[in-house]
Amino acid sequence: MWGFQAIFLKEFSHIRREPATLLFMFVIPVIQTLIFGFAIQTEIENIPTVVYDLDGRQHGRELIESFANTRTFQIVDRVLDEDSFRRYLTSGRAKVGVRIPPRFSERLMRGEQVDVQVLIDGSDSQVATTALNSTNLLGIARSQQLVRAMIDRLPIVPARNAVGRATLPIEMRPRLLYNPDLQSSHFFVPGLVGIILQLVTLFLTAFAIVRERELGTLEQLFVTPVGRVGLLLGKLIPYAIVGFLEALIVLNVMIYVFGVPVHGGIPLLLTLANLFLLCSLGLGLLVSTLARTQLQAMQFAFLLMLPSVLLSGFVFPRTSMPLPIYFVTFAIPATYFVEILRGIVLRDADFADLIPQVIGLAICCVAILALSLSRFRKQLA
Amino acid sequence: MIRAVMDVRDISRHFGDLVAVDHVSFQVERGAIFGLLGPNGSGKSTMIRMLCGVLEPTSGQASVLGYDVARDAESIKRRIGYMSQSFSLYADLTARENLEFYGRIYGLEPARLAERMRAVEALTSLDGHLDQLAGTLSGGWKQRLALACALIHEPEVLFLDEPTAGIDPVARRDLWDLLFALAGRGVTLFVTTHYMDEAERCSDIAYIDNGELVVCGKPEDVKRLSGVTPQGTRRWELEAPGPAETLSRVRKIEGVRDATLFGQAIHLLVSNDLSEATLLAKLNLSSDTASLRPIAATLEDVFVTLTRATQERLAAHSDAASHPKGSIAPAKVNPEPISAA
């Protein structure tokens, strides 16, 4: 522990002297939270849609109407020839094209099955998937309406509802829990707390140590009787404190700006946040043992941040990842912490619910700390 | 031996295939200003790092203040100071904060720290610059601050790795005055440098080249070594108009073993057979236009001669290795290193 106090105090002098660090620590995370929280909207609405109606009569018009009523589609134009229809799609002005065939209404009334061609731009898979699902649902719903009117008069029907009208045998009654309005901010902002916590502590610790190496002051320290433990704790604890304050700020932004209430226990949340913080400090230390210069440290830190952002389930659901990548996600500490955050904030999960994630995070933590401490020791020797 | 503050015995350090320090031995007495000289990459910094206990020797033994550098490094670190080649203080902290930081690192109690701060401030005259950021100090003041930080815990031995590299001549002289004052108080100084005038100020010097100790001793002893001015030769200083042009001509004259430019003069190592008159005549100079006087070897002469001898020996060795039939082994020119203790 020799020298701990000296280094601890010195780190705070550094932090105080460097306005850029203060900015990076306290302003940037808030800005990032606001940007992510407000800008990421996963609900897909108003997909520009072009209509080529070759029928022009009641059933055709009703179908177009129901496309518009879903709010998923927005009719941007009705065209009158094949060429302009194609042009809308190739130019990207419309992502969906609906072509209603000639004699659509007439054939329906005659009891024929009619095909409606729906062209969907598949370039953006998320938009395309939504358009595809909505189109299919729309087709079923319209057909159901038409069928229901007819079968009501038949003696035997698949099922009747409470008032005796013919209906489908099974009615699904989905109820949305935890985020009933499907607001993407409720999903993203809790995860963002974890990502920002890791970002800031990882960068700050890595830089704090690499800067000393780059300036030659680390060599100077090795010539003094400062102990390894003292040096390490003196360098890391100040940034642990900063990281913790950080987490509190971002949680406040989450609660008061985005109106995401914490349903679960805040003490549990903060305790587990500290475990994750320890993990991030370990990663920062690891980067500092790999990098010779601050530029290298930045590159390594980004290399570590990317999987945390992309593969942790923060943005994309882990369950839909290919199997090898799915296994990789278990080695990322952020995976567990993002799940813990969402569990506590949204679902009122308690410690018992989170035991698997806590174990996962603890294992990551021990592994990272063991690796980075052994590397750090070797370099001191 | 009893009074030796440092005792280095047959120490070597390898980095992979590179031999940075090769079987070096020497002793340093208490209160000495020991100058370790040598060209860049000769192993000076490696030597200092081993003595400070931050780098373990590959083989051999060394002790500082009676502690073994490999086994007892931490005890050494408490009692030595180290001032590195480059400015390695915290530029974003003030001079005072830097001093306080190093004081705390060495575990000084607040009262003792205050007392030591007054002492080093007085010694280095830093008083007026205490609240300035270290990064904004000029080169000379930075070195003073670095020295003050290295002295805050009152070390018995102070290591200085090229302390005057890149500072102006006045600051350089001031720093040396400080070092003399320290040596006067019984602090042992271990300095690396490649300035020859600084070497002349040391009480003991060692010259290291390619990791090998070439020579070690008091400056006046070293200058009198037989290898420096070999039997049957003399050293002269020639002052003549157009020294650079004269230099190339003088080198061609038979009997001139070595000629080096020294400012406006030429230092010559000549055979005793060559008389003054013959030399001047061969250069078409008269005693009116040129002056020739006998001189003693300077340290620079010593190192130039010894380094050249080593290089010739190495070249001859590699020659012998590539042509195994060449049976003539060259005579070893350089003298055996003599000990300072």
Coordinates of N, CA and C in Angstrom, one line a residue, chain B residues 130-251:
Chain B
L130 N 7.3 28.1 -7.3 CA 6.6 26.9 -6.7 C 5.2 26.8 -7.3
D131 N 4.5 27.9 -7.6 CA 3.1 27.7 -8.0 C 2.9 27.7 -9.5
Q132 N 4.1 27.6 -10.2 CA 4.0 27.6 -11.6 C 3.8 26.1 -12.0
L133 N 3.0 25.9 -13.1 CA 2.9 24.5 -13.6 C 4.2 24.0 -14.1
A134 N 4.5 22.8 -13.8 CA 5.9 22.3 -14.1 C 6.1 22.3 -15.6
G135 N 5.0 22.1 -16.4 CA 5.2 22.1 -17.9 C 5.6 23.5 -18.5
T136 N 5.3 24.5 -17.7 CA 5.6 25.9 -18.2 C 7.0 26.4 -17.8
L137 N 7.7 25.6 -17.0 CA 9.0 26.0 -16.6 C 10.0 25.9 -17.7
S138 N 11.0 26.7 -17.7 CA 12.0 26.6 -18.8 C 12.9 25.4 -18.5
G139 N 13.7 25.0 -19.5 CA 14.5 23.8 -19.4 C 15.3 23.7 -18.2
G140 N 16.1 24.8 -17.8 CA 16.9 24.8 -16.7 C 16.1 24.6 -15.4
W141 N 15.0 25.3 -15.3 CA 14.2 25.2 -14.1 C 13.5 23.9 -14.0
K142 N 13.2 23.3 -15.1 CA 12.6 21.9 -15.1 C 13.6 21.0 -14.4
Q143 N 14.9 21.1 -14.9 CA 15.9 20.3 -14.3 C 16.1 20.5 -12.8
R144 N 16.0 21.7 -12.4 CA 16.2 22.0 -11.0 C 15.0 21.4 -10.2
L145 N 13.8 21.5 -10.8 CA 12.7 20.9 -10.1 C 12.8 19.4 -10.0
A146 N 13.3 18.8 -11.2 CA 13.5 17.3 -11.2 C 14.5 16.9 -10.1
L147 N 15.6 17.8 -10.0 CA 16.6 17.5 -9.0 C 16.0 17.6 -7.6
A148 N 15.2 18.7 -7.4 CA 14.6 18.9 -6.1 C 13.7 17.7 -5.7
C149 N 12.9 17.2 -6.7 CA 12.1 16.0 -6.5 C 12.9 14.8 -6.1
A150 N 14.0 14.7 -6.8 CA 14.9 13.5 -6.6 C 15.6 13.6 -5.2
L151 N 15.6 14.8 -4.6 CA 16.3 15.0 -3.4 C 15.4 15.1 -2.2
I152 N 14.1 15.1 -2.4 CA 13.1 15.4 -1.4 C 13.2 14.5 -0.2
H153 N 13.6 13.2 -0.4 CA 13.7 12.3 0.7 C 15.1 12.1 1.2
E154 N 16.0 13.1 0.9 CA 17.4 13.1 1.3 C 18.1 11.8 1.0
P155 N 18.3 11.5 -0.2 CA 18.9 10.2 -0.6 C 20.4 10.2 -0.4
E156 N 21.0 9.1 -0.1 CA 22.4 9.0 0.1 C 23.2 8.9 -1.3
V157 N 22.4 8.3 -2.3 CA 23.0 8.2 -3.6 C 22.1 8.8 -4.6
L158 N 22.6 9.6 -5.5 CA 21.7 10.2 -6.5 C 22.2 9.8 -7.9
F159 N 21.3 9.2 -8.7 CA 21.6 8.8 -10.0 C 21.1 9.8 -11.0
L160 N 21.9 10.3 -11.9 CA 21.5 11.3 -12.9 C 21.8 10.7 -14.3
D161 N 20.7 10.5 -15.1 CA 20.9 10.0 -16.4 C 20.9 11.1 -17.4
E162 N 22.0 11.5 -17.9 CA 22.2 12.7 -18.8 C 21.4 13.9 -18.3
P163 N 21.8 14.4 -17.2 CA 21.0 15.5 -16.6 C 21.0 16.8 -17.4
T164 N 22.0 17.0 -18.2 CA 22.2 18.3 -18.8 C 21.8 18.2 -20.3
A165 N 21.3 17.1 -20.7 CA 20.9 17.0 -22.2 C 19.9 18.0 -22.5
G166 N 20.2 18.9 -23.5 CA 19.2 19.8 -24.0 C 18.9 21.0 -23.1
I167 N 19.8 21.4 -22.2 CA 19.6 22.7 -21.5 C 20.8 23.6 -21.8
D168 N 20.6 24.9 -21.6 CA 21.5 25.9 -22.1 C 22.8 25.9 -21.2
P169 N 23.9 26.4 -21.7 CA 25.2 26.3 -21.0 C 25.2 26.9 -19.6
V170 N 24.4 28.0 -19.5 CA 24.4 28.6 -18.1 C 23.7 27.7 -17.1
A171 N 22.6 27.2 -17.6 CA 21.8 26.3 -16.7 C 22.7 25.0 -16.4
R172 N 23.4 24.6 -17.4 CA 24.3 23.4 -17.3 C 25.3 23.7 -16.2
R173 N 26.0 24.9 -16.2 CA 27.0 25.2 -15.2 C 26.3 25.3 -13.8
D174 N 25.1 25.9 -13.7 CA 24.4 26.0 -12.5 C 24.2 24.7 -11.9
L175 N 23.7 23.8 -12.7 CA 23.4 22.4 -12.3 C 24.6 21.7 -11.7
W176 N 25.7 21.9 -12.4 CA 26.9 21.3 -11.9 C 27.4 21.8 -10.6
D177 N 27.2 23.2 -10.4 CA 27.5 23.8 -9.1 C 26.7 23.1 -8.0
L178 N 25.4 22.9 -8.3 CA 24.6 22.2 -7.4 C 25.1 20.8 -7.0
L179 N 25.5 20.1 -8.1 CA 26.0 18.7 -7.9 C 27.2 18.7 -7.0
F180 N 28.1 19.7 -7.3 CA 29.3 19.8 -6.4 C 29.0 20.0 -5.0
A181 N 27.9 20.9 -4.8 CA 27.5 21.2 -3.4 C 27.0 19.9 -2.7
L182 N 26.2 19.2 -3.5 CA 25.7 17.9 -2.9 C 26.8 16.9 -2.6
A183 N 27.8 16.8 -3.5 CA 28.9 15.9 -3.2 C 29.6 16.3 -2.0
G184 N 29.7 17.6 -1.8 CA 30.4 18.2 -0.6 C 29.7 17.7 0.7
R185 N 28.4 17.5 0.6 CA 27.6 17.1 1.8 C 27.6 15.6 1.9
G186 N 28.4 14.9 1.1 CA 28.5 13.4 1.3 C 27.6 12.6 0.5
V187 N 26.8 13.3 -0.4 CA 25.9 12.5 -1.3 C 26.8 11.9 -2.4
T188 N 26.6 10.7 -2.7 CA 27.3 10.1 -3.8 C 26.6 10.3 -5.1
L189 N 27.2 10.7 -6.1 CA 26.5 11.0 -7.4 C 27.0 10.1 -8.5
F190 N 26.1 9.6 -9.2 CA 26.4 8.7 -10.3 C 25.8 9.3 -11.6
V191 N 26.6 9.8 -12.5 CA 26.1 10.7 -13.6 C 26.5 10.0 -14.9
T192 N 25.5 9.9 -15.8 CA 25.9 9.6 -17.2 C 25.9 10.8 -18.0
T193 N 26.8 10.9 -19.0 CA 26.9 12.1 -19.8 C 27.7 11.7 -21.1
H194 N 27.5 12.5 -22.2 CA 28.5 12.4 -23.2 C 29.2 13.7 -23.5
Y195 N 29.0 14.6 -22.5 CA 29.8 15.9 -22.6 C 31.2 15.7 -22.0
M196 N 32.3 15.9 -22.7 CA 33.6 15.6 -22.2 C 34.0 16.6 -21.1
D197 N 33.5 17.9 -21.2 CA 33.8 18.9 -20.2 C 33.2 18.4 -18.8
E198 N 32.0 17.8 -18.9 CA 31.4 17.3 -17.7 C 32.2 16.1 -17.1
A199 N 32.7 15.3 -18.0 CA 33.5 14.2 -17.6 C 34.7 14.7 -16.8
E200 N 35.3 15.8 -17.2 CA 36.5 16.3 -16.6 C 36.2 16.8 -15.1
R201 N 34.9 17.1 -14.8 CA 34.6 17.5 -13.5 C 34.3 16.4 -12.5
C202 N 34.2 15.2 -13.1 CA 33.9 14.0 -12.2 C 35.2 13.6 -11.4
S203 N 34.9 13.0 -10.2 CA 36.1 12.6 -9.4 C 36.5 11.2 -9.9
D204 N 35.6 10.5 -10.5 CA 36.0 9.2 -11.1 C 35.2 9.0 -12.4
I205 N 35.8 8.3 -13.3 CA 35.1 8.1 -14.6 C 35.2 6.7 -15.0
A206 N 34.2 6.2 -15.8 CA 34.2 4.9 -16.4 C 33.8 5.2 -17.8
Y207 N 34.4 4.5 -18.8 CA 34.0 4.6 -20.2 C 33.5 3.3 -20.6
I208 N 32.3 3.3 -21.2 CA 31.6 2.0 -21.6 C 31.3 2.1 -23.0
D209 N 31.6 1.1 -23.8 CA 31.4 1.1 -25.2 C 30.9 -0.3 -25.6
N210 N 29.8 -0.4 -26.3 CA 29.2 -1.7 -26.7 C 29.0 -2.6 -25.5
G211 N 28.6 -2.0 -24.4 CA 28.3 -2.8 -23.2 C 29.6 -3.2 -22.4
E212 N 30.8 -2.9 -23.0 CA 32.0 -3.3 -22.3 C 32.6 -2.1 -21.6
L213 N 33.2 -2.4 -20.4 CA 33.9 -1.3 -19.7 C 35.3 -1.2 -20.4
V214 N 35.5 0.0 -20.9 CA 36.8 0.1 -21.6 C 37.9 0.6 -20.6
V215 N 37.5 1.5 -19.8 CA 38.5 2.1 -18.8 C 37.7 2.6 -17.6
C216 N 38.4 2.7 -16.5 CA 37.7 3.2 -15.3 C 38.8 3.7 -14.3
G217 N 38.6 4.9 -13.8 CA 39.6 5.4 -12.9 C 39.5 6.9 -12.6
K218 N 40.4 7.5 -11.9 CA 40.4 9.0 -11.8 C 40.8 9.6 -13.1
P219 N 40.3 10.7 -13.5 CA 40.6 11.3 -14.8 C 42.1 11.4 -15.0
E220 N 42.9 11.9 -14.0 CA 44.3 12.1 -14.3 C 45.0 10.8 -14.5
D221 N 44.5 9.7 -13.8 CA 45.2 8.4 -14.0 C 44.9 7.9 -15.4
V222 N 43.6 8.0 -15.8 CA 43.2 7.5 -17.1 C 44.0 8.2 -18.2
K223 N 44.3 9.5 -18.1 CA 45.0 10.2 -19.1 C 46.4 9.7 -19.3
R224 N 46.9 9.1 -18.2 CA 48.3 8.6 -18.2 C 48.5 7.2 -18.7
L225 N 47.3 6.5 -19.0 CA 47.4 5.1 -19.4 C 48.3 4.9 -20.6
S226 N 49.0 3.8 -20.6 CA 50.0 3.6 -21.7 C 49.3 3.5 -23.0
G227 N 48.1 3.0 -23.0 CA 47.4 2.8 -24.3 C 47.0 4.1 -24.9
V228 N 46.9 5.2 -24.1 CA 46.4 6.4 -24.6 C 47.5 7.2 -25.4
T229 N 48.7 7.2 -24.8 CA 49.8 7.8 -25.5 C 50.9 6.7 -25.6
P230 N 50.9 5.8 -26.6 CA 51.7 4.6 -26.6 C 53.2 5.0 -26.5
Q231 N 54.0 4.0 -26.1 CA 55.5 4.2 -26.0 C 56.0 4.7 -27.4
G232 N 56.9 5.7 -27.3 CA 57.5 6.2 -28.5 C 56.6 7.2 -29.3
T233 N 55.6 7.7 -28.6 CA 54.8 8.7 -29.3 C 54.6 9.9 -28.4
R234 N 54.2 11.0 -28.9 CA 54.0 12.3 -28.2 C 52.6 12.9 -28.7
R235 N 52.1 13.8 -27.8 CA 50.9 14.5 -28.3 C 51.3 16.0 -28.4
W236 N 50.9 16.5 -29.6 CA 51.1 17.9 -29.9 C 49.8 18.6 -30.2
E237 N 49.8 19.9 -30.0 CA 48.7 20.7 -30.5 C 49.2 21.6 -31.5
L238 N 48.6 21.6 -32.7 CA 49.0 22.4 -33.8 C 48.0 23.5 -34.1
E239 N 48.5 24.7 -34.1 CA 47.6 25.8 -34.5 C 48.1 26.4 -35.8
A240 N 47.3 26.3 -36.8 CA 47.7 26.8 -38.1 C 46.5 27.4 -38.8
P241 N 46.7 28.3 -39.8 CA 45.5 28.8 -40.5 C 44.9 27.7 -41.3
G242 N 43.6 27.8 -41.4 CA 42.8 26.8 -42.2 C 43.0 25.4 -41.6
P243 N 42.6 25.2 -40.4 CA 42.8 23.9 -39.7 C 42.1 22.7 -40.4
A244 N 40.9 22.9 -41.0 CA 40.2 21.8 -41.6 C 41.0 21.3 -42.8
E245 N 41.6 22.2 -43.5 CA 42.3 21.8 -44.8 C 43.7 21.2 -44.3
T246 N 44.3 21.8 -43.3 CA 45.5 21.3 -42.8 C 45.4 19.9 -42.3
L247 N 44.2 19.6 -41.7 CA 44.0 18.3 -41.1 C 44.1 17.2 -42.1
S248 N 43.5 17.3 -43.3 CA 43.6 16.3 -44.3 C 45.1 16.1 -44.7
R249 N 45.8 17.2 -44.8 CA 47.2 17.0 -45.2 C 48.1 16.4 -44.1
V250 N 47.8 16.8 -42.9 CA 48.7 16.3 -41.8 C 48.5 14.8 -41.6
R251 N 47.3 14.3 -41.9 CA 47.0 12.9 -41.7 C 47.9 12.0 -42.7

